[in-house]
Coordinates of C-alpha atoms in Angstrom, one line a residue:
X1 CA 88.4 0.7 105.4
X2 CA 85.4 2.3 104.0
X3 CA 83.7 0.6 101.1
X4 CA 84.3 2.5 97.9
X5 CA 80.7 2.2 97.0
X6 CA 79.5 3.4 100.4
X7 CA 77.9 6.7 99.7
X8 CA 75.9 7.1 102.7
X9 CA 72.6 6.1 104.0
X10 CA 70.8 7.7 101.0
X11 CA 72.7 5.8 98.5
X12 CA 70.7 3.6 96.2
X13 CA 70.8 -0.2 96.8
X14 CA 71.3 -2.4 93.9
X15 CA 70.5 -6.0 93.7
X16 CA 73.5 -6.8 95.8
X17 CA 72.7 -4.3 98.4
X18 CA 72.4 -5.5 101.9
X19 CA 68.7 -5.1 101.9
X20 CA 68.3 -7.5 99.0
X21 CA 65.3 -5.6 97.5
X22 CA 65.0 -3.7 94.2
X23 CA 63.7 -0.2 94.6
X24 CA 60.2 0.4 93.0
X25 CA 60.0 2.9 90.1
X26 CA 58.3 6.1 90.7
X27 CA 54.5 6.1 89.6
X28 CA 53.1 8.5 87.0
X29 CA 50.8 11.3 88.2
X30 CA 47.1 10.3 88.0
X31 CA 45.2 11.5 85.0
X32 CA 42.7 14.3 85.6
X33 CA 39.0 13.1 85.7
X34 CA 37.0 13.6 82.4
X35 CA 34.8 16.6 82.2
X36 CA 31.2 15.9 83.0
X37 CA 29.0 15.5 79.9
X38 CA 25.6 17.2 80.2
X39 CA 22.8 14.9 79.0
X40 CA 21.1 15.8 75.7
X41 CA 17.4 16.6 76.3
X42 CA 15.0 14.4 74.3
X43 CA 13.5 15.9 71.2
X44 CA 9.7 15.7 71.2
X45 CA 8.2 14.6 67.9
X46 CA 6.6 17.3 65.8
X47 CA 3.0 16.5 64.9
X48 CA 2.3 15.9 61.2
X49 CA -0.5 18.5 61.2
X50 CA 2.0 21.2 62.3
X51 CA 4.1 20.8 59.1
X52 CA 1.2 20.8 56.6
X53 CA 1.9 22.9 53.5
X54 CA 0.1 26.1 52.9
X55 CA -3.3 25.5 51.5
X56 CA -3.4 25.8 47.7
X57 CA -6.4 27.2 45.9
X58 CA -8.8 24.5 44.5
X59 CA -8.4 23.8 40.7
X60 CA -11.5 24.4 38.5
X61 CA -13.4 21.3 37.5
X62 CA -13.3 20.3 33.8
X63 CA -15.0 17.9 31.5
X64 CA -18.0 16.0 32.8
X65 CA -17.2 16.9 36.4
X66 CA -17.9 20.5 35.6
X67 CA -21.5 19.7 34.7
X68 CA -24.4 19.9 37.0
X69 CA -25.5 16.5 38.5
X70 CA -28.5 16.3 36.1
X71 CA -26.3 16.8 33.0
X72 CA -23.7 14.4 34.4
X73 CA -26.3 11.7 34.5
X74 CA -27.3 12.5 30.9
X75 CA -23.7 12.4 29.7
X76 CA -23.0 9.1 31.5
X77 CA -26.1 7.6 29.9
X78 CA -25.0 8.8 26.4
X79 CA -21.5 7.4 26.8
X80 CA -22.9 4.1 28.0
X81 CA -25.2 4.0 24.9
X82 CA -22.3 4.7 22.5
X83 CA -20.2 2.0 24.2
X84 CA -23.0 -0.6 23.9
X85 CA -23.6 0.3 20.2
X86 CA -19.9 0.0 19.5
X87 CA -19.7 -3.4 21.2
X88 CA -22.8 -4.6 19.3
X89 CA -21.3 -3.5 16.0
X90 CA -17.9 -5.1 16.6
X91 CA -19.6 -8.3 17.7
X92 CA -21.8 -8.4 14.6
X93 CA -18.8 -7.8 12.2
X94 CA -16.8 -10.4 14.1
X95 CA -19.6 -13.0 13.8
X96 CA -20.0 -12.2 10.1
X97 CA -16.4 -13.2 9.3
X98 CA -16.0 -15.9 11.9
X99 CA -16.4 -19.6 11.1
X100 CA -19.9 -21.1 11.4
X101 CA -20.9 -21.5 15.0
X102 CA -24.0 -21.8 17.1
X103 CA -24.6 -18.1 17.3
X104 CA -24.3 -17.6 13.5
X105 CA -26.5 -20.6 12.8
X106 CA -29.3 -19.3 15.1
X107 CA -29.1 -15.6 14.4
X108 CA -27.5 -15.5 10.9
X109 CA -30.3 -13.5 9.4
X110 CA -30.0 -10.7 12.0
X111 CA -26.2 -10.6 11.5
X112 CA -26.6 -10.3 7.7
X113 CA -29.2 -7.6 8.0
X114 CA -26.8 -5.6 10.2
X115 CA -23.6 -6.1 8.3
X116 CA -24.6 -6.1 4.6
X117 CA -24.0 -4.3 2.4
X118 CA -22.5 -1.3 4.2
X119 CA -20.1 -3.1 6.6
X120 CA -19.3 -6.2 4.6
X121 CA -15.6 -7.4 4.9
X122 CA -13.6 -8.7 2.0
X123 CA -11.4 -10.9 4.1
X124 CA -11.8 -14.0 6.3
X125 CA -10.8 -13.6 9.9
X126 CA -8.9 -16.9 10.1
X127 CA -7.8 -17.3 6.5
X128 CA -6.8 -13.9 4.9
X129 CA -6.6 -14.2 1.1
X130 CA -4.9 -11.2 -0.5
X131 CA -6.1 -10.3 -4.0
X132 CA -3.8 -11.5 -6.8
X133 CA -5.9 -10.1 -9.6
X134 CA -6.8 -6.7 -11.0
X135 CA -10.6 -6.5 -11.3
X136 CA -12.1 -3.7 -13.4
X137 CA -15.8 -2.9 -13.5
X138 CA -17.2 -1.6 -16.8
X139 CA -20.7 -0.6 -17.8
X140 CA -22.7 0.5 -20.8
X141 CA -26.2 1.8 -21.0
X142 CA -29.2 2.3 -23.3
X143 CA -30.1 5.9 -23.1
X144 CA -33.4 7.4 -24.2
X145 CA -32.5 10.7 -25.9
X146 CA -34.8 13.9 -25.9
X147 CA -35.7 13.2 -29.6
X148 CA -37.1 9.8 -28.7
X149 CA -34.3 7.7 -30.1
X150 CA -32.3 5.2 -28.0
X151 CA -28.5 5.2 -28.0
X152 CA -26.2 2.5 -26.6
X153 CA -23.1 4.0 -25.1
X154 CA -19.7 2.4 -25.3
X155 CA -18.1 0.5 -22.4
X156 CA -17.1 2.9 -19.6
X157 CA -14.3 1.6 -17.5
X158 CA -15.4 2.9 -14.1
X159 CA -12.5 1.3 -12.2
X160 CA -10.0 3.2 -14.5
X161 CA -11.8 6.4 -13.6
X162 CA -11.4 5.7 -9.9
X163 CA -7.7 4.9 -10.4
X164 CA -7.1 8.2 -12.1
X165 CA -9.0 10.0 -9.3
X166 CA -6.8 8.6 -6.5
X167 CA -3.5 8.7 -8.5
X168 CA -1.1 10.9 -6.5
X169 CA -3.6 11.4 -3.7
X170 CA -2.1 11.3 -0.2
X171 CA -5.4 10.4 1.4
X172 CA -7.5 8.6 -1.1
X173 CA -11.2 7.9 -0.3
X174 CA -12.0 4.4 0.8
X175 CA -15.2 4.6 -1.2
X176 CA -13.4 5.6 -4.4
X177 CA -10.9 2.7 -3.9
X178 CA -13.3 -0.1 -3.1
X179 CA -16.9 0.7 -3.7
X180 CA -17.2 -0.8 -7.2
X181 CA -15.0 -3.8 -6.6
X182 CA -16.9 -4.6 -3.4
X183 CA -20.2 -4.2 -5.0
X184 CA -19.2 -6.6 -7.8
X185 CA -17.8 -9.1 -5.2
X186 CA -21.1 -8.8 -3.3
X187 CA -22.9 -9.7 -6.5
X188 CA -20.7 -12.6 -7.5
X189 CA -20.9 -14.2 -4.0
X190 CA -24.7 -14.2 -4.1
X191 CA -25.1 -15.4 -7.7
X192 CA -24.1 -18.5 -9.5
X193 CA -22.1 -18.7 -12.7
X194 CA -25.3 -18.4 -14.6
X195 CA -26.0 -15.1 -12.9
X196 CA -29.0 -16.5 -11.0
X197 CA -29.3 -15.3 -7.4
X198 CA -28.4 -17.7 -4.5
X199 CA -30.2 -17.0 -1.2
X200 CA -32.1 -14.0 -0.1
X201 CA -29.4 -11.4 -0.7
X202 CA -29.3 -11.9 -4.5
X203 CA -31.8 -9.3 -5.4
X204 CA -30.3 -6.8 -2.9
X205 CA -26.8 -7.2 -4.4
X206 CA -28.2 -6.7 -7.9
X207 CA -30.0 -3.5 -6.8
X208 CA -26.9 -2.2 -5.0
X209 CA -24.6 -2.7 -8.0
X210 CA -27.2 -1.3 -10.5
X211 CA -27.8 1.9 -8.5
X212 CA -24.0 2.5 -8.3
X213 CA -23.3 2.2 -12.0
X214 CA -26.4 4.2 -12.9
X215 CA -25.2 7.0 -10.6
X216 CA -21.7 6.9 -12.1
X217 CA -23.0 6.9 -15.7
X218 CA -25.1 10.0 -15.0
X219 CA -22.0 11.7 -13.4
X220 CA -19.4 10.7 -15.9
X221 CA -20.9 9.8 -19.3
X222 CA -21.8 12.6 -21.6
X223 CA -24.5 10.6 -23.5
X224 CA -26.2 9.6 -20.3
X225 CA -26.4 13.1 -19.0
X226 CA -28.2 14.2 -22.2
X227 CA -31.0 11.7 -21.8
X228 CA -32.6 9.1 -19.5
X229 CA -30.9 5.7 -18.8
X230 CA -33.3 2.8 -19.5
X231 CA -31.1 -0.2 -19.2
X232 CA -27.5 -0.9 -18.0
X233 CA -25.2 -3.8 -18.5
X234 CA -22.2 -4.5 -16.3
X235 CA -19.2 -6.7 -17.0
X236 CA -16.0 -7.4 -15.1
X237 CA -12.5 -7.6 -16.5
X238 CA -10.1 -9.8 -14.5
X239 CA -6.4 -9.7 -15.1
X240 CA -3.8 -11.6 -13.2
X241 CA -1.2 -9.6 -11.3
X242 CA 2.2 -10.4 -12.9
X243 CA 4.6 -12.2 -10.6
X244 CA 8.0 -10.8 -9.9
X245 CA 10.8 -11.6 -12.4
X246 CA 12.8 -13.7 -10.0
X247 CA 10.0 -16.1 -9.3
X248 CA 10.0 -17.8 -12.7
X249 CA 6.2 -18.2 -12.5
X250 CA 4.2 -17.8 -15.7
X251 CA 0.6 -16.5 -15.6
X252 CA -1.7 -15.4 -18.4
X253 CA -2.1 -11.6 -18.8
X254 CA -5.2 -11.9 -21.0
X255 CA -8.2 -10.4 -19.3
X256 CA -11.2 -12.6 -18.6
X257 CA -14.6 -11.0 -18.9
X258 CA -17.8 -11.9 -17.1
X259 CA -20.7 -10.2 -18.8
X260 CA -23.9 -9.7 -16.7
X261 CA -27.4 -9.5 -18.3
X262 CA -29.1 -6.2 -19.2
X263 CA -30.9 -4.7 -16.2
X264 CA -33.9 -2.5 -16.6
X265 CA -33.5 0.7 -14.6
X266 CA -36.3 1.4 -12.2
X267 CA -38.5 4.4 -12.6
X268 CA -37.0 6.4 -9.6
X269 CA -33.5 5.7 -10.9
X270 CA -34.4 6.6 -14.5
X271 CA -35.9 9.9 -13.4
X272 CA -32.8 10.9 -11.7
X273 CA -33.3 9.5 -8.3
X274 CA -29.7 8.5 -8.0
X275 CA -28.2 11.6 -9.7

């Protein structure tokens, strides 16, 4: 009797087939080989000189560079001279307000001659002292009139005149603000309480203040303009600045006067040398 599973010689054999082997599965078809990749040729570096920008026109020279060599030397010399002068001036002013040191002790006379009176400072470099007083400079004069008589003017408040001149001014002159006060301060620091000069600058400070007040009297006093000033007398009026209301501090508001002696006006000043 034929086996029901006998399907001929080409029949598949299972695990229980007489051969005892499992048939191997069919293999997949091989993948096609990759397409050949052509090598990238190396890029040769471009020289820097080959990519230089287009040449731009040269800019014209300005300033000192535009001068000829001879004038450049002259300009450099002038600038150096100005720089040296500025450094010397700043050094002199610094030494004049600095505490006493070896340089000021050895060259004090040269420093004073350079600084005073035009460049004098009213503050101390290491101890500023703001003013807490209003100081007014007043002057009167003996005027020789054309008829031969002598007239004494009233007290002219020169500081009040300066105050009215700068009131409302956006750019007030430094001279108008401080000339009189600084001249008086120069005088008081070189004179004792008896108005006698102290040191070598006493006569210079007196002459400086006298010439200023004579010039101002000729310019602003009607009587002085009519005649010739023979003598002048200066006084200062010092009034304390009132403290703010919240401070509770009480200071006197009574002015204190310092009256200087009469000064005889020199011939060149009396003849209009300071007009």
